Coordinates of C-alpha atoms in Angstrom, one line a residue:
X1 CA 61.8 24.6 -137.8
X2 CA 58.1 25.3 -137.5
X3 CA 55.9 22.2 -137.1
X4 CA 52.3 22.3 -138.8
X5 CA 49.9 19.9 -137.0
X6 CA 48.1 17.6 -139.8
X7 CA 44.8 16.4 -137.9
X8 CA 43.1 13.4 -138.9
X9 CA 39.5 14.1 -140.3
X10 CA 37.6 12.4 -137.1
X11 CA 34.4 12.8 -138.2
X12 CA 34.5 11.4 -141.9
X13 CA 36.0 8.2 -140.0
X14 CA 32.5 7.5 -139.0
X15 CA 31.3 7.1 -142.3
X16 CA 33.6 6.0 -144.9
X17 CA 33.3 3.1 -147.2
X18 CA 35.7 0.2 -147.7
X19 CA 37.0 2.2 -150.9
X20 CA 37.3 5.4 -149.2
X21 CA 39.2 3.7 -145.7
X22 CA 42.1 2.0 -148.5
X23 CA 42.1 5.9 -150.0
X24 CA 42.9 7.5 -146.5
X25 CA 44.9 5.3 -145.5
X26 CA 46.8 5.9 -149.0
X27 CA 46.5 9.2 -148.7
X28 CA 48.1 9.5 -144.7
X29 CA 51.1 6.9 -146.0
X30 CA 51.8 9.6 -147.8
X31 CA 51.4 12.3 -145.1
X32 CA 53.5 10.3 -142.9
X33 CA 56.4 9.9 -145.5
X34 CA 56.5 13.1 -146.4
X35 CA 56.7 14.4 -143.1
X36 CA 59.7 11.5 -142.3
X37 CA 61.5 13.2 -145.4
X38 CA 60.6 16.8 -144.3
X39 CA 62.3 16.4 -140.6
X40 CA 64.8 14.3 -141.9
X41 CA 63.6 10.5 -140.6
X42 CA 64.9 8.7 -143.1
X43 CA 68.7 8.7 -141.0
X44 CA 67.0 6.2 -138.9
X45 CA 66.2 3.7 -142.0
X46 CA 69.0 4.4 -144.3
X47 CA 71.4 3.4 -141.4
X48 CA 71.4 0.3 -142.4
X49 CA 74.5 -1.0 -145.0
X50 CA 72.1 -2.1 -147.2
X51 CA 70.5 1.1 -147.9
X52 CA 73.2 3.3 -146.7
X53 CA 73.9 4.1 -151.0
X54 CA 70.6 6.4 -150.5
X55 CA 71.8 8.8 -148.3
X56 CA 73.8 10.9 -151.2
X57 CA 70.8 10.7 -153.8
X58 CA 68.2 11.9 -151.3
X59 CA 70.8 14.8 -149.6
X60 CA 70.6 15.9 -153.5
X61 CA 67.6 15.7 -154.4
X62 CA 65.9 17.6 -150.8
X63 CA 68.6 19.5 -150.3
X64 CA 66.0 22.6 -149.0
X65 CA 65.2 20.9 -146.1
X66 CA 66.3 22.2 -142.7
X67 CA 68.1 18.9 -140.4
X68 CA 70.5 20.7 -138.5
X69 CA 68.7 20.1 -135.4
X70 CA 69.3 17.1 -133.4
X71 CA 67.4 13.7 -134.4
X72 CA 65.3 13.8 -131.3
X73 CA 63.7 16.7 -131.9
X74 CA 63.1 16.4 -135.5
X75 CA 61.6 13.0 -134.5
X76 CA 59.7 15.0 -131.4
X77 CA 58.7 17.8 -134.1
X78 CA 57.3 14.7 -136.6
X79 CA 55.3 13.0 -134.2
X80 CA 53.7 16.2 -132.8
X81 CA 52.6 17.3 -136.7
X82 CA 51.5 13.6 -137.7
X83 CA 48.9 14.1 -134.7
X84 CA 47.6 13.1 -131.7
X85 CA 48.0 9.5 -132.4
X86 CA 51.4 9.6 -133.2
X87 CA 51.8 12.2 -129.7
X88 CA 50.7 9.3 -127.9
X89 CA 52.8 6.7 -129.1
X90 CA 55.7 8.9 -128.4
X91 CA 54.9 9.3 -125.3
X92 CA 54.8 5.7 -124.8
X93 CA 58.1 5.5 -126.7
X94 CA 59.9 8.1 -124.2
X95 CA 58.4 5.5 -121.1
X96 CA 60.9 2.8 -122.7
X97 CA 64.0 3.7 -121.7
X98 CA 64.8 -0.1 -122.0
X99 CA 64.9 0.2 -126.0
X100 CA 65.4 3.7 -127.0
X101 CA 68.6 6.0 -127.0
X102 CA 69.1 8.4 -124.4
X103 CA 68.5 11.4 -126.9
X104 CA 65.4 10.4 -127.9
X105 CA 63.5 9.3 -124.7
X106 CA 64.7 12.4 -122.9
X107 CA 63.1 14.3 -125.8
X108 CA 59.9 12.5 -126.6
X109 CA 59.1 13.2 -122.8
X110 CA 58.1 16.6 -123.4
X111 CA 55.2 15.8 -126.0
X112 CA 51.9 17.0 -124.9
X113 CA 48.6 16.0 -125.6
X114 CA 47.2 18.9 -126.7
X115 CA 43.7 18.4 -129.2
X116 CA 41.3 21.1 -130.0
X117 CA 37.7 19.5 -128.2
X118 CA 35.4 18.5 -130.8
X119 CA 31.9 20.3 -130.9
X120 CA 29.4 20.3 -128.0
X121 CA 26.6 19.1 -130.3
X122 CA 28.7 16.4 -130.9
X123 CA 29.3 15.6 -127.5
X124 CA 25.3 16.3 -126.2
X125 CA 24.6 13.2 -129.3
X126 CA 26.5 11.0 -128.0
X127 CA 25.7 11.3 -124.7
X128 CA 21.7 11.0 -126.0
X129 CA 22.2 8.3 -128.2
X130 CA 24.0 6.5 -125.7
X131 CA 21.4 6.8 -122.5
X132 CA 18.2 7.1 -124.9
X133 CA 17.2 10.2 -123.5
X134 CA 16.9 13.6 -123.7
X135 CA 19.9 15.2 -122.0
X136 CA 17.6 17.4 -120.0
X137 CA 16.4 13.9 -118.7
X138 CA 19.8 13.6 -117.6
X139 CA 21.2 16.9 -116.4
X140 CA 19.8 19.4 -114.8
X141 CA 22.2 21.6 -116.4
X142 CA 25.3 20.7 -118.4
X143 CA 28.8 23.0 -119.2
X144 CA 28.7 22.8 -123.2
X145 CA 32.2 24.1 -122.9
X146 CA 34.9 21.5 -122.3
X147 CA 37.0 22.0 -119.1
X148 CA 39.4 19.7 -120.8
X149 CA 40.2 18.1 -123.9
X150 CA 42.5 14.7 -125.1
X151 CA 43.1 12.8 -128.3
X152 CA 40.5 10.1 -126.8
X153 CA 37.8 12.0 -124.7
X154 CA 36.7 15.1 -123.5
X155 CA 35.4 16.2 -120.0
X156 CA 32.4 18.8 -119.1
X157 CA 31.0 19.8 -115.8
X158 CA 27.5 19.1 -114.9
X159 CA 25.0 18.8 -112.1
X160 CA 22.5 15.4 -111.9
X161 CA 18.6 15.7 -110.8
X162 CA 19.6 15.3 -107.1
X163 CA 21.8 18.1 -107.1
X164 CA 25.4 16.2 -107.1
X165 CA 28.1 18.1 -109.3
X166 CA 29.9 15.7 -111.7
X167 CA 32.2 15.5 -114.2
X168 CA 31.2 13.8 -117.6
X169 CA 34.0 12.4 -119.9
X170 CA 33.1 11.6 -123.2
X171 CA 34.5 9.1 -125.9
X172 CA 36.2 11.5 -129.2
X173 CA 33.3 10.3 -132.0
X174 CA 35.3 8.4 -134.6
X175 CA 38.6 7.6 -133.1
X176 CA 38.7 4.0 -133.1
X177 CA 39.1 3.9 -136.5
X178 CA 41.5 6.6 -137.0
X179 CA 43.6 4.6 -134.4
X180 CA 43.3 1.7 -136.4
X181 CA 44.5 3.5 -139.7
X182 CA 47.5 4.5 -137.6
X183 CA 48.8 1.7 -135.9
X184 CA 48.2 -0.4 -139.2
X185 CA 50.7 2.6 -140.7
X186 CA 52.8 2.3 -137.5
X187 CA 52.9 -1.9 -137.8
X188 CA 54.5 -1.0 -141.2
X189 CA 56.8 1.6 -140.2
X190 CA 57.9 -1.2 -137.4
X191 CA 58.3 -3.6 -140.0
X192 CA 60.9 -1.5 -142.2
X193 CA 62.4 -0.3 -139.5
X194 CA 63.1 -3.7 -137.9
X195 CA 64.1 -5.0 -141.3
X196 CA 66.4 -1.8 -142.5
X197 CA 67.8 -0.3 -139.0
X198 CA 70.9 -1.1 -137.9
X199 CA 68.8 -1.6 -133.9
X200 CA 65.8 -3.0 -135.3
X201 CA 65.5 -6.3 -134.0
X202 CA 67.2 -5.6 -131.0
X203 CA 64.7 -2.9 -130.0
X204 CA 61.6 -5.1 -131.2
X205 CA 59.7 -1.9 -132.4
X206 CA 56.7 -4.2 -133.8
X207 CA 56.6 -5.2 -130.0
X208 CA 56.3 -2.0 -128.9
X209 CA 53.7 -0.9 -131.4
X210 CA 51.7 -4.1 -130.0
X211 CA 51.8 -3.0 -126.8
X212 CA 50.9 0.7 -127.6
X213 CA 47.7 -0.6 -129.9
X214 CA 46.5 -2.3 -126.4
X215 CA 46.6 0.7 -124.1
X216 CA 45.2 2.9 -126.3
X217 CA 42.1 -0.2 -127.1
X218 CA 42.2 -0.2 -123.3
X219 CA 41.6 3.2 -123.3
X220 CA 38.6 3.7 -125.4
X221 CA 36.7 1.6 -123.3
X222 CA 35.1 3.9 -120.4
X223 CA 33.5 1.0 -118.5
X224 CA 37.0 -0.2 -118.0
X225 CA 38.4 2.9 -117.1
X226 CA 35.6 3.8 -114.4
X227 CA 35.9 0.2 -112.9
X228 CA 39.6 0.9 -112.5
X229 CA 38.5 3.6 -110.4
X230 CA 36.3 2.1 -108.7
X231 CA 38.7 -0.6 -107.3
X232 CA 41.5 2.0 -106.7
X233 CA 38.8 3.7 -104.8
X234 CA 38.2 0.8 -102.8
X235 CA 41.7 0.4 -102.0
X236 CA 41.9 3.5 -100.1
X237 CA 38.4 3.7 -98.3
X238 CA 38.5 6.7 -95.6
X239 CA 42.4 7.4 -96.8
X240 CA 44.1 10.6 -95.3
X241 CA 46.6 10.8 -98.2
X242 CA 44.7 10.3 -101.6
X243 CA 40.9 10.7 -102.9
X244 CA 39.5 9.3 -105.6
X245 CA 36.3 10.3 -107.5
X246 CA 32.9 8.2 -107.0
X247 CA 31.6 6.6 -110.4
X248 CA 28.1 7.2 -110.7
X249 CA 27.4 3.3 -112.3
X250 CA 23.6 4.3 -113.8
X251 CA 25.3 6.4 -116.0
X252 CA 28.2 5.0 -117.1
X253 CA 28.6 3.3 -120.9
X254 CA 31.7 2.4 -122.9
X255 CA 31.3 5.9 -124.3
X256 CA 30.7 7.9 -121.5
X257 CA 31.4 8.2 -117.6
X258 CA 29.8 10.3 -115.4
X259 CA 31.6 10.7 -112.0
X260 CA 31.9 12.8 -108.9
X261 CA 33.2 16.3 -109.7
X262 CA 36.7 16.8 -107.7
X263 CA 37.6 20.2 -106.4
X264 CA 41.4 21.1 -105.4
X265 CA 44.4 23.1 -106.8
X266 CA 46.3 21.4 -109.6
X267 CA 49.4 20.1 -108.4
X268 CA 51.7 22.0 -110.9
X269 CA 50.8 25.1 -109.6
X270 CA 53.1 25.7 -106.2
X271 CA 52.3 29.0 -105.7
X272 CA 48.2 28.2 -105.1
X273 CA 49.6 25.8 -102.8
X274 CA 51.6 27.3 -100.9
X275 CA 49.1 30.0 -100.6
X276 CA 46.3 27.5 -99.6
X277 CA 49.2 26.7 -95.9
X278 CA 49.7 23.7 -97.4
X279 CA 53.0 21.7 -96.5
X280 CA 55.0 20.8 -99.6
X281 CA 57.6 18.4 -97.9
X282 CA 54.7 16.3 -95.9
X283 CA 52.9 16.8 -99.6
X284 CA 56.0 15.1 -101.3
X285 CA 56.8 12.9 -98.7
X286 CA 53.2 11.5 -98.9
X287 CA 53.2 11.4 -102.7
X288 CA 56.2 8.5 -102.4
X289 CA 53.8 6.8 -99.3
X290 CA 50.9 6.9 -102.0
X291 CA 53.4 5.2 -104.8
X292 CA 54.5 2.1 -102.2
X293 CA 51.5 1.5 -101.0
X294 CA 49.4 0.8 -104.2
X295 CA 52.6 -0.9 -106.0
X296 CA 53.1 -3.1 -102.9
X297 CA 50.3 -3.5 -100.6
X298 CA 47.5 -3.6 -103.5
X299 CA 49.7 -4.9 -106.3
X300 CA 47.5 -2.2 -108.6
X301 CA 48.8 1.3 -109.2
X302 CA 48.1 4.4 -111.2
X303 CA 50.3 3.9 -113.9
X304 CA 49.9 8.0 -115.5
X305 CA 50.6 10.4 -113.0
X306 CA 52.0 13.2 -114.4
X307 CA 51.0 16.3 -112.9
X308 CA 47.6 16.7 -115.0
X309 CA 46.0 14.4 -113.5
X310 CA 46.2 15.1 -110.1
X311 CA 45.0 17.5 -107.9
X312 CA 45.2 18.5 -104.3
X313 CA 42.2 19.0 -101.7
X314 CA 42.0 21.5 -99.5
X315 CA 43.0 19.5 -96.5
X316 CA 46.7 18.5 -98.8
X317 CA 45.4 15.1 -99.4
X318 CA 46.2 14.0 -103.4
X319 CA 43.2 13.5 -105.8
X320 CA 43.5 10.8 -108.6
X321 CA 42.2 11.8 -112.3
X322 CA 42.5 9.6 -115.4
X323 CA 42.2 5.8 -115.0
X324 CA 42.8 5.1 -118.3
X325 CA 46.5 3.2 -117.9
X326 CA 46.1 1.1 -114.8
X327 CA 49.0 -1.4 -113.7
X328 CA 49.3 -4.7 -111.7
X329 CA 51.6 -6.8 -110.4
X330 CA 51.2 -10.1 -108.8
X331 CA 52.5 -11.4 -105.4
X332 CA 55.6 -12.9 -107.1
X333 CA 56.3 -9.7 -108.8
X334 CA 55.7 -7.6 -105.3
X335 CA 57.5 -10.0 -103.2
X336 CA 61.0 -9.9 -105.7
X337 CA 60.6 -6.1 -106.5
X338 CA 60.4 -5.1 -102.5
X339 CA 64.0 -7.8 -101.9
X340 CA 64.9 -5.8 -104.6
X341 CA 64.5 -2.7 -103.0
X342 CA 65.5 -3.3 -99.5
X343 CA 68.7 -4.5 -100.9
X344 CA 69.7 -1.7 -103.0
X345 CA 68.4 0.7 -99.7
X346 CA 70.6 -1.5 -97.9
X347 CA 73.8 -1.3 -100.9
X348 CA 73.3 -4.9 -100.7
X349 CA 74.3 -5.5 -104.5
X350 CA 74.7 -9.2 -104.6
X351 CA 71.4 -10.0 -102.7
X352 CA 69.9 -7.2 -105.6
X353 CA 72.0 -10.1 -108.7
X354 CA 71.1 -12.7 -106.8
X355 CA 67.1 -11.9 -106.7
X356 CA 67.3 -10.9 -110.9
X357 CA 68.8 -14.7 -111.0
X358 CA 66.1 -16.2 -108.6
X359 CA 62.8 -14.5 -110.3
X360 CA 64.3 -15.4 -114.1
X361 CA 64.7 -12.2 -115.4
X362 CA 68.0 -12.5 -116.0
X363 CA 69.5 -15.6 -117.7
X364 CA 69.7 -18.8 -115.3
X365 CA 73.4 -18.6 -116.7
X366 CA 74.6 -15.2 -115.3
X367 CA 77.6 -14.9 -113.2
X368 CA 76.4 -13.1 -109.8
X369 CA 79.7 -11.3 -109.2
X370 CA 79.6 -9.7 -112.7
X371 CA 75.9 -8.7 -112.4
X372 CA 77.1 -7.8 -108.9
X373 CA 79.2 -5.4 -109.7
X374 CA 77.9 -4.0 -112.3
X375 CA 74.8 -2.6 -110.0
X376 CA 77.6 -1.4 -108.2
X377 CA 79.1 1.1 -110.8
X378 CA 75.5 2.1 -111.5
X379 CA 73.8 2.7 -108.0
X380 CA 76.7 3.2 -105.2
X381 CA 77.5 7.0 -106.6
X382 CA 74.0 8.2 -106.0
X383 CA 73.2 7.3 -102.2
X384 CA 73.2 10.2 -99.4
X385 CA 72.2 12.4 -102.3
X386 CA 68.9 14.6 -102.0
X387 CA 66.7 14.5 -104.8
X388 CA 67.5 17.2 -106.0
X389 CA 70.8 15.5 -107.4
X390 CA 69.7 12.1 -108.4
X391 CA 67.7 11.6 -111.6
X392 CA 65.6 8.3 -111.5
X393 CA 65.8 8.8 -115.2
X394 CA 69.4 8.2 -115.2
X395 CA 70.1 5.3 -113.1
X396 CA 67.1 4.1 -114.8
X397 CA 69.1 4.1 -118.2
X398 CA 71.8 3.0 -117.1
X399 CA 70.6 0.4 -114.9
X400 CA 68.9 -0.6 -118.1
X401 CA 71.9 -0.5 -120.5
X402 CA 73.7 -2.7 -118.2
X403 CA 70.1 -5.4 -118.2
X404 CA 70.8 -5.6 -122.3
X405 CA 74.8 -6.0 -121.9
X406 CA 73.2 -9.1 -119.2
X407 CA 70.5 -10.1 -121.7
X408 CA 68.1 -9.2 -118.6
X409 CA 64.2 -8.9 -120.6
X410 CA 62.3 -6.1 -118.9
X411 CA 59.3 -7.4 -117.7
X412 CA 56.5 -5.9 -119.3
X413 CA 54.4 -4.8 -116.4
X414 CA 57.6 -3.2 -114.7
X415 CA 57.8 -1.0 -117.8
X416 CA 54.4 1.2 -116.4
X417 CA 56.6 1.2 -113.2
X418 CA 59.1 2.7 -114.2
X419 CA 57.6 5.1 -115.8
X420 CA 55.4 5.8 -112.9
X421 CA 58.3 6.0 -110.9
X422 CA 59.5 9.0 -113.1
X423 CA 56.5 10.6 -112.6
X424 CA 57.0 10.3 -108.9
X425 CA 60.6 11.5 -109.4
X426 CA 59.4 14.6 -111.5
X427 CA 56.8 15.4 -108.6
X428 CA 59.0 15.4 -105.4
X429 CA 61.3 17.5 -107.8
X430 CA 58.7 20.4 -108.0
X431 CA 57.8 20.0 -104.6
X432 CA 60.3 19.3 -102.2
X433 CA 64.2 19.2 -104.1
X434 CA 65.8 18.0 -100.7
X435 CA 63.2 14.9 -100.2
X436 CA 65.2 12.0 -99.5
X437 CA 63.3 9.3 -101.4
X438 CA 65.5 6.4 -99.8
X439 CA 64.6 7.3 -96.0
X440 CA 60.9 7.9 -96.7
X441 CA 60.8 4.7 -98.7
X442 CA 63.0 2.2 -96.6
X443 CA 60.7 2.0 -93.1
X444 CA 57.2 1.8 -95.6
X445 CA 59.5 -1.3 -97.4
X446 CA 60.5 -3.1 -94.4
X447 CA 57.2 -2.4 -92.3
X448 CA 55.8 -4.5 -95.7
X449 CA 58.6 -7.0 -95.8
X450 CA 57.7 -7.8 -92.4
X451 CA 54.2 -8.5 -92.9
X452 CA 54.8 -10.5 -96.0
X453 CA 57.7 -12.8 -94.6
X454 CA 58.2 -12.3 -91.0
X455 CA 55.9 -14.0 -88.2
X456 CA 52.9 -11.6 -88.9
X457 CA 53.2 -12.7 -92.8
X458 CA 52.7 -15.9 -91.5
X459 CA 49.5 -15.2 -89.2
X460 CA 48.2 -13.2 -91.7
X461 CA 48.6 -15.9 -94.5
X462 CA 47.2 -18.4 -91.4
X463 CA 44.2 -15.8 -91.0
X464 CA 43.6 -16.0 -94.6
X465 CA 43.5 -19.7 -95.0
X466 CA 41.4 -20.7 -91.7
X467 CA 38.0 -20.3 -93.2
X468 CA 39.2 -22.7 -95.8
X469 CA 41.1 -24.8 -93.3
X470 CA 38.2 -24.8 -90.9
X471 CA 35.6 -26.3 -94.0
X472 CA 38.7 -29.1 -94.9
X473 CA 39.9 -30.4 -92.0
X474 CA 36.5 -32.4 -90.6
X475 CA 36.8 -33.6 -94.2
X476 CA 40.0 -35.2 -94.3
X477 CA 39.3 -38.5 -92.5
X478 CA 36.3 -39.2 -95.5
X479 CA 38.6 -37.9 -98.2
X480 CA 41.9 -39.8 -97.1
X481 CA 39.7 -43.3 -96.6
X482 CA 38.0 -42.3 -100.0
X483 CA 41.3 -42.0 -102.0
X484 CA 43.0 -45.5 -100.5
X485 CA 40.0 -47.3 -101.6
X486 CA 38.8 -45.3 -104.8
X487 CA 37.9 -48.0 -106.9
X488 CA 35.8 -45.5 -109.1
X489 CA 34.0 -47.7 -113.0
X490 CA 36.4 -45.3 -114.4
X491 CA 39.6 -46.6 -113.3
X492 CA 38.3 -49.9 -112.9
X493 CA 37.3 -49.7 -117.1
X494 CA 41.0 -48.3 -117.9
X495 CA 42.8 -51.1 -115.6
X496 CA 40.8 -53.5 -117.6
X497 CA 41.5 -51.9 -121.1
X498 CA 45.6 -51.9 -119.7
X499 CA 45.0 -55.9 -119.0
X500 CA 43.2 -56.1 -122.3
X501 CA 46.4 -54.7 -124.3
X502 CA 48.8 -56.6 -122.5
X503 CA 47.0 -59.9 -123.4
X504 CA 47.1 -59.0 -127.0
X505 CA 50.4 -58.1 -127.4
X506 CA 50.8 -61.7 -125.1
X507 CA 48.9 -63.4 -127.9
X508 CA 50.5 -61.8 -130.5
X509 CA 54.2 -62.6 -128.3
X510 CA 52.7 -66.1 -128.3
X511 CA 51.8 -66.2 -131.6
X512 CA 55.4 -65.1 -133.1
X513 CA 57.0 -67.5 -130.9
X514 CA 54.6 -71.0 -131.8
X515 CA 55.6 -70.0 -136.0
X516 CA 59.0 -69.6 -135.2
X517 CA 58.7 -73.3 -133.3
X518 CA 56.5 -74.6 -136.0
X519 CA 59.4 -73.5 -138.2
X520 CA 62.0 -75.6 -136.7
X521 CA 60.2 -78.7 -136.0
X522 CA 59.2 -78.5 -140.2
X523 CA 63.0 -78.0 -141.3
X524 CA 64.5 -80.6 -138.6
X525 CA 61.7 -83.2 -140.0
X526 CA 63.1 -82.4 -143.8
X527 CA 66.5 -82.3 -142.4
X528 CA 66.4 -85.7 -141.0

């Protein structure tokens, strides 16, 4: 089955006319549903009972078409013809393990992002419309050929005035609204599927095409993306495990971002680095070090670390590339997700229920010794195992199919963890196969644990605090003899409005009462 890539027009995007965006977007509704039909989509829709009575009429009249290959990779071969756009989302799509079937997120993993680089003139006018100069102004010289190229941006090598080498990434002219064509077209694919699929509602796919429209927005925005840098950058000042690139701030826009050019070997290529004496085990083993301590000391990770976008230095230490998908967790999250970990380190399944109770992400209702044991059945075969035999990807799923059978909601900001934690499995795979992720992992957890909730937690929070404490406390006398004789206009007005109402509805009480008595002292006078 040979798969023809249809590209959007990107350039025509820039320029059309309300007439002409309600024409292309005809015009793709079409391309999309005919590639659906050609690769044999329509299974997914005509599952449902309701429209099941379509699946003899349609075998008939495309009987030429080729579906003897499985669903995921006619769905894999789809996504990758409709475009980058459509690459991307099912990428997304294979990071949600939560909603789709095993078939299909397995297979929608091996999409690539692969987009020829739009022209350098192209690239040199944005970059001079953008700064208002001449890009000889600029650069002192600049690489008109791309060193690499995405569906959102493209990078080129250059040197500034002073002489530093950097690398300038550049927004893809006219994306934005080819995004927005497709993910309107996507919305609406959501919508039938949600309505006509036997899964629909259950897997929420309007949800997740929500979620997708907001990282890609997130995305386009290169100010965003280079003060997500910036901070991780910050988080690591002086590090011996990870660099990240400098972001050159005079020269950054939402279109373009000028940063420090990194040098190293690309970590997908073993050989180079085996041949450059570095150590692939202390290389693996500081890869996991990395993951902890920006998930649990900083709360704010690298969410897309697959191995194109990271490099190593010379001296083995990592180097970060792309900031576009950044994710955070708060203290909460950090605090349950490390008891979470400890426990399962330590096979301590009901402590793992008991903390999915205590944090609310799964039902208040949930039996603990169900939940318990369930955990069990997923996590207890795969300790004292090297890497090399455990598939996060796995337990993943099924730690996930047993979270639906529990009506346990994945957390939203968990889902960029977990993927990132497949890219971290993927990466001590190619590196070191006998890393043992739980013994590298435990002392980093309980070192943290420690500092959170032990005695030094508790210093450290008191360290925290004191500057705050030491401004309060010659306050409190003034603010406690303040309080027992605040006697502020305001409250003294609405104390007085209170005593107002209550004397109406007195005079009113009153009022009632005197007829009623006026009442009886008429009718006893006519009585008598």
């Amino acid at each position: 089955m040979r798969c023809v890539t249809m590209w959007p027009d990107w350039n025509s995007a820039l320029t059309e006319s309300p007439n002409r965006k309600i024409m292309l977007r005809f015009f793709r509704l079409i391309t999309i549903i005919y590639v659906a039909l050609r690769f044999g989509l329509d299974e997914f829709i005509l599952a449902h009972k309701s429209t099941r009575w379509l699946i003899f009429p349609l075998k008939l009249i495309l009987f030429t078409r080729n579906t003897s290959a499985p669903r995921a990779v006619r769905l894999r071969l789809a996504l990758e013809s409709l475009g980058p756009i459509f690459v991307k989302f099912g990428q997304m799509l294979s990071t949600r393990r939560d909603l789709m079937p095993a078939d299909i997120a397995e297979e929608l993993a091996k999409l690539q992002d692969q987009v020829p680089p739009f022209p350098s003139a192209q690239a040199v006018a944005l970059i001079e419309a953008d700064y208002r100069k001449k890009l000889d102004e600029v650069f002192s010289s600049f690489d008109l050929t791309p060193v690499a190229s995405a569906s959102v941006a493209q990078v080129h090598f250059a040197v500034l005035h002073d002489g530093r080498e950097v690398a300038v990434k550049i927004l893809r002219p006219g994306i934005e609204p080819v995004i927005n064509h497709d993910i309107a077209l996507l919305d609406a694919g959501a919508l039938l599927l949600e309505t006509f699929w036997a899964d629909g509602k259950r897997l929420k796919p309007r949800e997740v095409v929500a979620e997708f429209n907001k990282y890609l927005h997130d995305e386009l925005d290169l100010m965003r993306e280079a003060a997500s840098a910036s901070e991780l950058r910050r988080n690591f000042p002086d590090s011996k495990l990870l660099l990240v690139p400098e972001m050159y701030w005079d020269w950054c826009t939402s279109n373009v971002m000028v940063m420090e050019r990194m040098k190293g070997i690309p970590i997908s290529q073993i050989t180079a680095l085996k041949a450059a004496g570095i150590s692939l085990s202390r290389l693996a083993s500081n890869g996991v070090e990395i993951f902890y301590t920006q998930v649990f000391r900083d709360g704010f990770f690298h969410a897309d670390m697959h191995p194109g976008n990271i490099m190593v230095a010379e001296d083995g230490r990592y180097i970060a590339l792309d900031f576009g998908i950044m994710g955070t967790l708060t203290d909460v999250d950090k605090n349950y997700l490390a008891q979470n970990f400890l426990a399962f380190f330590n096979r301590d399944y009901k402590r793992v229920a008991q903390v999915h109770i205590e944090s609310g992400w799964a039902p208040a209702h949930t039996r603990v010794d169900e939940l318990e044991a369930a955990i069990r059945t997923v996590c207890e075969p795969i300790f004292d195992r090297p890497l090399s035999e455990v598939s996060f990807g796995r337990v993943l799923l099924r730690l996930f199919q047993t979270s639906r059978r529990f009506g346990i909601e994945i957390q939203p900001q968990l889902v960029l963890l977990q993927k990132t934690l497949l890219n971290i499995e993927g990466l001590g795979l190619q590196l070191d196969p006998e890393l043992d992720l739980w013994k590298t992992a435990k002392p980093w957890l309980e070192k943290w644990m420690s500092e959170q909730v032990g005695w030094r937690g508790f210093i450290k929070a008191l360290k925290a605090e004191a500057p705050h404490f030491a401004t309060l406390l010659p306050q409190l006398p003034r603010l406690l003899h303040q309080k027992l004789n605040d006697n502020s206009p305001a409250q003294i007005e609405i104390a007085l409005r209170q005593l107002l109402q209550q004397q109406i509805i007195r005079n009113r009480l009153l009022g009632v009462i005197a007829v009623i008595l006026i009442s009886l002292i008429v009718w006893s006078a006519l009585d008598i």
